[in-house]
Short mmCIF file of C-alpha atoms in Angstrom, two decimals:
data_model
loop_
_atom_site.label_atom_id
_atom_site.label_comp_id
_atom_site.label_asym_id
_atom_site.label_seq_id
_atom_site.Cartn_x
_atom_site.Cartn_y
_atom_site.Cartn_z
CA UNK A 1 22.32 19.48 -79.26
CA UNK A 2 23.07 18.46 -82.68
CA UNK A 3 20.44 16.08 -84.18
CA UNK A 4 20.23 13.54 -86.56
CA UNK A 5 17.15 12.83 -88.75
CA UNK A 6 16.08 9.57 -90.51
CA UNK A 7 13.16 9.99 -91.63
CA UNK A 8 12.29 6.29 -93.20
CA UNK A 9 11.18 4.15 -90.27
CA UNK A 10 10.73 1.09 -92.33
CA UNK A 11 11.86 0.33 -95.79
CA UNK A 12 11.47 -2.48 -98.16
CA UNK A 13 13.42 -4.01 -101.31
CA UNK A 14 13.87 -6.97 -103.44
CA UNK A 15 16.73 -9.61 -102.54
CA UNK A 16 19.51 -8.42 -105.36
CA UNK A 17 17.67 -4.85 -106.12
CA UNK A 18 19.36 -1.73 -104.64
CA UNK A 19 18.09 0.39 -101.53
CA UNK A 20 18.93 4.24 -100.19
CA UNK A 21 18.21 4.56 -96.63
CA UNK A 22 18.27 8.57 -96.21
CA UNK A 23 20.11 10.34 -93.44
CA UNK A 24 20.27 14.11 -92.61
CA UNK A 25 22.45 15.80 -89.45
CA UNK A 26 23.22 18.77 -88.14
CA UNK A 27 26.22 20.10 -87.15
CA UNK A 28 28.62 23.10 -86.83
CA UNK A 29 31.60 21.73 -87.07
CA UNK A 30 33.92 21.53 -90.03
CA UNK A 31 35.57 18.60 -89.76
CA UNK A 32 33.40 15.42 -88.13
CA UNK A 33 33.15 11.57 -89.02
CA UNK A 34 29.55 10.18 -90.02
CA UNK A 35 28.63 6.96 -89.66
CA UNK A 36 26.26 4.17 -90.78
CA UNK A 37 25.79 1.20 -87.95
CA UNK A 38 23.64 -2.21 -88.79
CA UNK A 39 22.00 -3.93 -85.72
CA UNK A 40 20.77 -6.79 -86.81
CA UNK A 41 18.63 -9.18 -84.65
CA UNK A 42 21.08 -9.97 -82.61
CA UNK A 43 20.98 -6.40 -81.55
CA UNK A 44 25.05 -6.30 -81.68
CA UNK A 45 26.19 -3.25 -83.53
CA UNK A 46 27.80 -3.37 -86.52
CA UNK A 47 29.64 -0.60 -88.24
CA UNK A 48 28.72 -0.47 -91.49
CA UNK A 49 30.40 2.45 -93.88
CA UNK A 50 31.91 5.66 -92.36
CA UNK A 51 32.93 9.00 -93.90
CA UNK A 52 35.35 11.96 -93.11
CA UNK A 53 33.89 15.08 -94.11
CA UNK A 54 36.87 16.85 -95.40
CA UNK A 55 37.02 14.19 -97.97
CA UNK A 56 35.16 14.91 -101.30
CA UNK A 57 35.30 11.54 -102.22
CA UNK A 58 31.83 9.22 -100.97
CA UNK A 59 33.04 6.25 -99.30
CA UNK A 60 32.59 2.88 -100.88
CA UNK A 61 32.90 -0.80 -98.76
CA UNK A 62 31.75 -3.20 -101.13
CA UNK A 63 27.78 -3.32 -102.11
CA UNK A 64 27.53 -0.24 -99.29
CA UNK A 65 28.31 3.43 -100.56
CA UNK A 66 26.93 6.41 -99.02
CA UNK A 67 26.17 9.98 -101.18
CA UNK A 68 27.22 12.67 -98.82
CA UNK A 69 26.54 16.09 -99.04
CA UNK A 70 28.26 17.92 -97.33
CA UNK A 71 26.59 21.79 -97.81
CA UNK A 72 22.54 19.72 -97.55
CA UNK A 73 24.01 18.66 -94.49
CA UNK A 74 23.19 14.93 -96.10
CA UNK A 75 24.40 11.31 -95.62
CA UNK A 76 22.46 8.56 -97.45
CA UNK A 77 23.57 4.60 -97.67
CA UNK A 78 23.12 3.28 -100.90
CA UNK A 79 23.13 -0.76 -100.61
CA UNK A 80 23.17 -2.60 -104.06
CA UNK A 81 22.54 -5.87 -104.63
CA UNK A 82 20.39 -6.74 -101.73
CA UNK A 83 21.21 -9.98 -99.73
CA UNK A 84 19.20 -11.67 -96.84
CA UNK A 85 21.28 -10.88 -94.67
CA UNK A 86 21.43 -7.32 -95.45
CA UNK A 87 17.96 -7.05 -93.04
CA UNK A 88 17.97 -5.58 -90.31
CA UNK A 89 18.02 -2.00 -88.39
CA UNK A 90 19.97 0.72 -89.51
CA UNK A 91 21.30 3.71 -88.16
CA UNK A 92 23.30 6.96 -89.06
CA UNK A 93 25.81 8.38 -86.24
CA UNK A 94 27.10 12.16 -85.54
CA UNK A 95 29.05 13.72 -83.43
CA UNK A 96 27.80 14.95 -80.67
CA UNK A 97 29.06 18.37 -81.28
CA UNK A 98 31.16 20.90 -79.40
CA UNK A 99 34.30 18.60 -79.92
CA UNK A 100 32.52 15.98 -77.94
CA UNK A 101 34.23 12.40 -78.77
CA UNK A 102 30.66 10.88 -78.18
CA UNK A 103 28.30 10.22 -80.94
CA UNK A 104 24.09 10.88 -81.61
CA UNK A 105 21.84 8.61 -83.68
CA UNK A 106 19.06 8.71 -85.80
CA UNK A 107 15.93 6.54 -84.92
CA UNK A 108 16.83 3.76 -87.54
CA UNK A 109 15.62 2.68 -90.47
CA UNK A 110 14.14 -1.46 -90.45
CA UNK A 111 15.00 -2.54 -94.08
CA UNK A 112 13.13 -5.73 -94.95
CA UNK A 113 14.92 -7.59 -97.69
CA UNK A 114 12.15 -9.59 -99.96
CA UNK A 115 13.16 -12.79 -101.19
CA UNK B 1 41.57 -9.90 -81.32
CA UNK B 2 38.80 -9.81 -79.34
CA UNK B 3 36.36 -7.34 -79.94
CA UNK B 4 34.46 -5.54 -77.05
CA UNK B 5 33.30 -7.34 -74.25
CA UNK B 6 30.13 -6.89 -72.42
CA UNK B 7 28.76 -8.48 -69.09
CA UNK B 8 26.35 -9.67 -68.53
CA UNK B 9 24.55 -9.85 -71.81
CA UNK B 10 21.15 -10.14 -69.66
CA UNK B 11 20.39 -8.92 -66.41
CA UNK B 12 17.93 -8.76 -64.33
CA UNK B 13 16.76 -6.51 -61.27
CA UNK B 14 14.14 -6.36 -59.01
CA UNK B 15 13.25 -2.04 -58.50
CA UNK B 16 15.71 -0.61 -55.81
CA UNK B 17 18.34 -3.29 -56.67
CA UNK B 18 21.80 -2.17 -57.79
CA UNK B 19 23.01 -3.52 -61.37
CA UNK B 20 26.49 -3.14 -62.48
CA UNK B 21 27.48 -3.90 -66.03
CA UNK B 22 30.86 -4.29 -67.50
CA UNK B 23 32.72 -3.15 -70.25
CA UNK B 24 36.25 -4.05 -71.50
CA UNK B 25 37.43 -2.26 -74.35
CA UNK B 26 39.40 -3.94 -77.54
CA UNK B 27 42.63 -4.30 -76.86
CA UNK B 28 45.03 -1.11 -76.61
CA UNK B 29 41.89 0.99 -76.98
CA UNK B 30 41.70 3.31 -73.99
CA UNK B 31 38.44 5.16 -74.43
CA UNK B 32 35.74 3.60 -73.67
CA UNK B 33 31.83 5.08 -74.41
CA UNK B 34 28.55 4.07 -72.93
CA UNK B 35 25.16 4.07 -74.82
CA UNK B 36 21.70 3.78 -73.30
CA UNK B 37 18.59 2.26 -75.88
CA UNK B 38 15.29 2.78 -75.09
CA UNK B 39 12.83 0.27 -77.13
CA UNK B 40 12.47 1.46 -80.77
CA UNK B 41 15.11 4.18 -80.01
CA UNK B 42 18.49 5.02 -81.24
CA UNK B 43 21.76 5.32 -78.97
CA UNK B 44 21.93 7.92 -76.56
CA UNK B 45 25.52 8.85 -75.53
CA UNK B 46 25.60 8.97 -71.57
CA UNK B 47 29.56 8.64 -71.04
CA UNK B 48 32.99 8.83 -72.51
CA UNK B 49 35.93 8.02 -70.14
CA UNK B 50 39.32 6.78 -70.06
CA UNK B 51 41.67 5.16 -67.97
CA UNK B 52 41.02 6.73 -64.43
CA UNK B 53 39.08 9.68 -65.86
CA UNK B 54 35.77 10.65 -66.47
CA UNK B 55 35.93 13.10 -70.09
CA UNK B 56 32.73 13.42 -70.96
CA UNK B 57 29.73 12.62 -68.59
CA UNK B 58 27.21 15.02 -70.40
CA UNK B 59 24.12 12.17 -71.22
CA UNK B 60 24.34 10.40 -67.62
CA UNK B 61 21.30 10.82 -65.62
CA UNK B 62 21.95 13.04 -62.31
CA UNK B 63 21.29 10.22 -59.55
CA UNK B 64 21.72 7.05 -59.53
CA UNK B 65 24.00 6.31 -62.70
CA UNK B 66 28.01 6.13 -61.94
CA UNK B 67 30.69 5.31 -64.18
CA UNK B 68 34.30 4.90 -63.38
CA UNK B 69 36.88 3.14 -66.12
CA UNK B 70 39.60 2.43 -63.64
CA UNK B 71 43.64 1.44 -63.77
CA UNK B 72 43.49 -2.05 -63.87
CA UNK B 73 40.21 -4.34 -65.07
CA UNK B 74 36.85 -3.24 -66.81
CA UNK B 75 34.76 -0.13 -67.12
CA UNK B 76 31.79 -0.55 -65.10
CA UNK B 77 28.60 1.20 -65.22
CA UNK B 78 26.62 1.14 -62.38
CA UNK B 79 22.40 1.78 -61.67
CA UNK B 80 21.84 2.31 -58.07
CA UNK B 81 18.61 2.08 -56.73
CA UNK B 82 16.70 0.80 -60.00
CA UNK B 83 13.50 1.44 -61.66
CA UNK B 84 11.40 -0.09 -63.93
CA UNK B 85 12.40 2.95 -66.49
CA UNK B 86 16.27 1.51 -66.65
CA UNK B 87 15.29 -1.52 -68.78
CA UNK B 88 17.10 -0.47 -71.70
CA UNK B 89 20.11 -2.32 -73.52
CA UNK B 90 23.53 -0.91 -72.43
CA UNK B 91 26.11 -0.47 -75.18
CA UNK B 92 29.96 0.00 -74.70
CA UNK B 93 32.10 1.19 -77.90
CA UNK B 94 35.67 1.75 -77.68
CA UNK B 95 38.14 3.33 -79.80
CA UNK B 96 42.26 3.63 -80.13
CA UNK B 97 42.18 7.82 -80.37
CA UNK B 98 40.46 10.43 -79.96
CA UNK B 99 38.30 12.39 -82.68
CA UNK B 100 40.75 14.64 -84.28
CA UNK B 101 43.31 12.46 -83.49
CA UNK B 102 43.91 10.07 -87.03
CA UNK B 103 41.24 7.60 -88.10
CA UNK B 104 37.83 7.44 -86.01
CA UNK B 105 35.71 4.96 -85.32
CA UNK B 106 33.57 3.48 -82.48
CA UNK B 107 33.78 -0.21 -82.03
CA UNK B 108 30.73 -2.07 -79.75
CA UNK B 109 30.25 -4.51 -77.45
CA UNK B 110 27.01 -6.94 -77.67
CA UNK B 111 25.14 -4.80 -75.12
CA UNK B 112 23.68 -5.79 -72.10
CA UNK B 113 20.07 -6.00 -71.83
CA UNK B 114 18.55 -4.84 -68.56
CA UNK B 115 15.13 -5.73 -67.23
CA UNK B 116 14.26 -4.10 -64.29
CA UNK B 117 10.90 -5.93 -62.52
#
């Protein structure tokens, strides 16, 4: 079963300083979608950023960005400027693998934003 | 447009009860995903289906879990015979396509939160 790894359970930054929440995967397929998903309290889930891996370019949605490498098998979000509201639990997506529509997560990361 | 809708958002069964939660997708989506999480746990796929078809049924338990996204109305999963082990919130995504079909993405419900006494 392809797994995803995130391997900061808790991170911590000022309001209005930048964060990177890492994210590694594994998969065997060539061409996949990765994503990042926010749950905040509220526990609703929130999609974040995504990113096609046949496309060199890292995606970009506002203060979120993500750095993927693609042969490290890597897919960190970069969130600058750091808002309140920014808190909350975060967690990178797969594919499942073997052409499977469904998707695996990562554990989360808890960012705590620090006024 | 509405987004996905889940109910209930809380529910709760006594153990050997039956709980049945609903899903219904966004509007012209026809795939429709279920998600199990355990506390201080990521998503675990249990279920893709669409209309009147099971696709994908890989992450459901063997007994007791059903799932069944029919014609007309809702999805519904459905927990026969409960234990104290289902209390776990229950997410629904949809999307418009396939993967490999154009754009991806998974869209989700609020969850429903089961508590199983």
């Amino acid at each position: 079963a392809q797994t995803v790894t995130q391997s900061q359970p808790e991170m911590s930054v000022q309001e209005a300083e930048t964060v990177t929440l890492s994210c590694t995967y594994d998969t065997s397929e060539s061409d996949y979608y990765l994503f990042w998903y926010k749950q905040p309290p509220s526990r609703q889930m929130i999609l974040v950023i995504r990113q096609e891996a046949y496309k060199q370019q890292n995606a970009t949605e506002n203060r979120f960005s993500v750095n993927f490498q693609k042969a490290a098998k890597s897919f960190s979000l970069k969130i600058s400027d750091s808002q309140l509201g920014d808190a909350a639990m975060y967690f990178c997506a797969s594919p499942l693998g073997g052409g499977a529509d469904g998707l695996t997560f990562g554990k989360g990361t808890h960012l705590i934003i620090q006024p | 447009n509405a987004g996905v809708m889940q109910n209930p958002r809380h529910l709760v069964r006594r153990r050997g009860q039956e709980a049945r939660l609903r899903c219904s997708p966004m509007k012209g989506h026809s795939h429709v995903y279920w998600y199990r999480q355990l506390p201080e746990e990521g998503l675990k796929f249990m279920v893709y289906l669409q209309k009147e078809n099971i696709i994908d049924e890989s992450g459901m338990p063997k007994e007791r879990f059903s799932a069944e996204f029919p014609k007309e109305g809702p999805s519904i999963l459905r927990i026969q015979q409960v234990v104290r082990g289902d209390s776990a919130a229950y997410f629904c995504a949809s999307s418009p396509r396939r993967r490999g079909t154009g754009d991806y993405e998974q869209y989700f419900g609020p969850g429903t939160r089961l508590t199983v006494t």
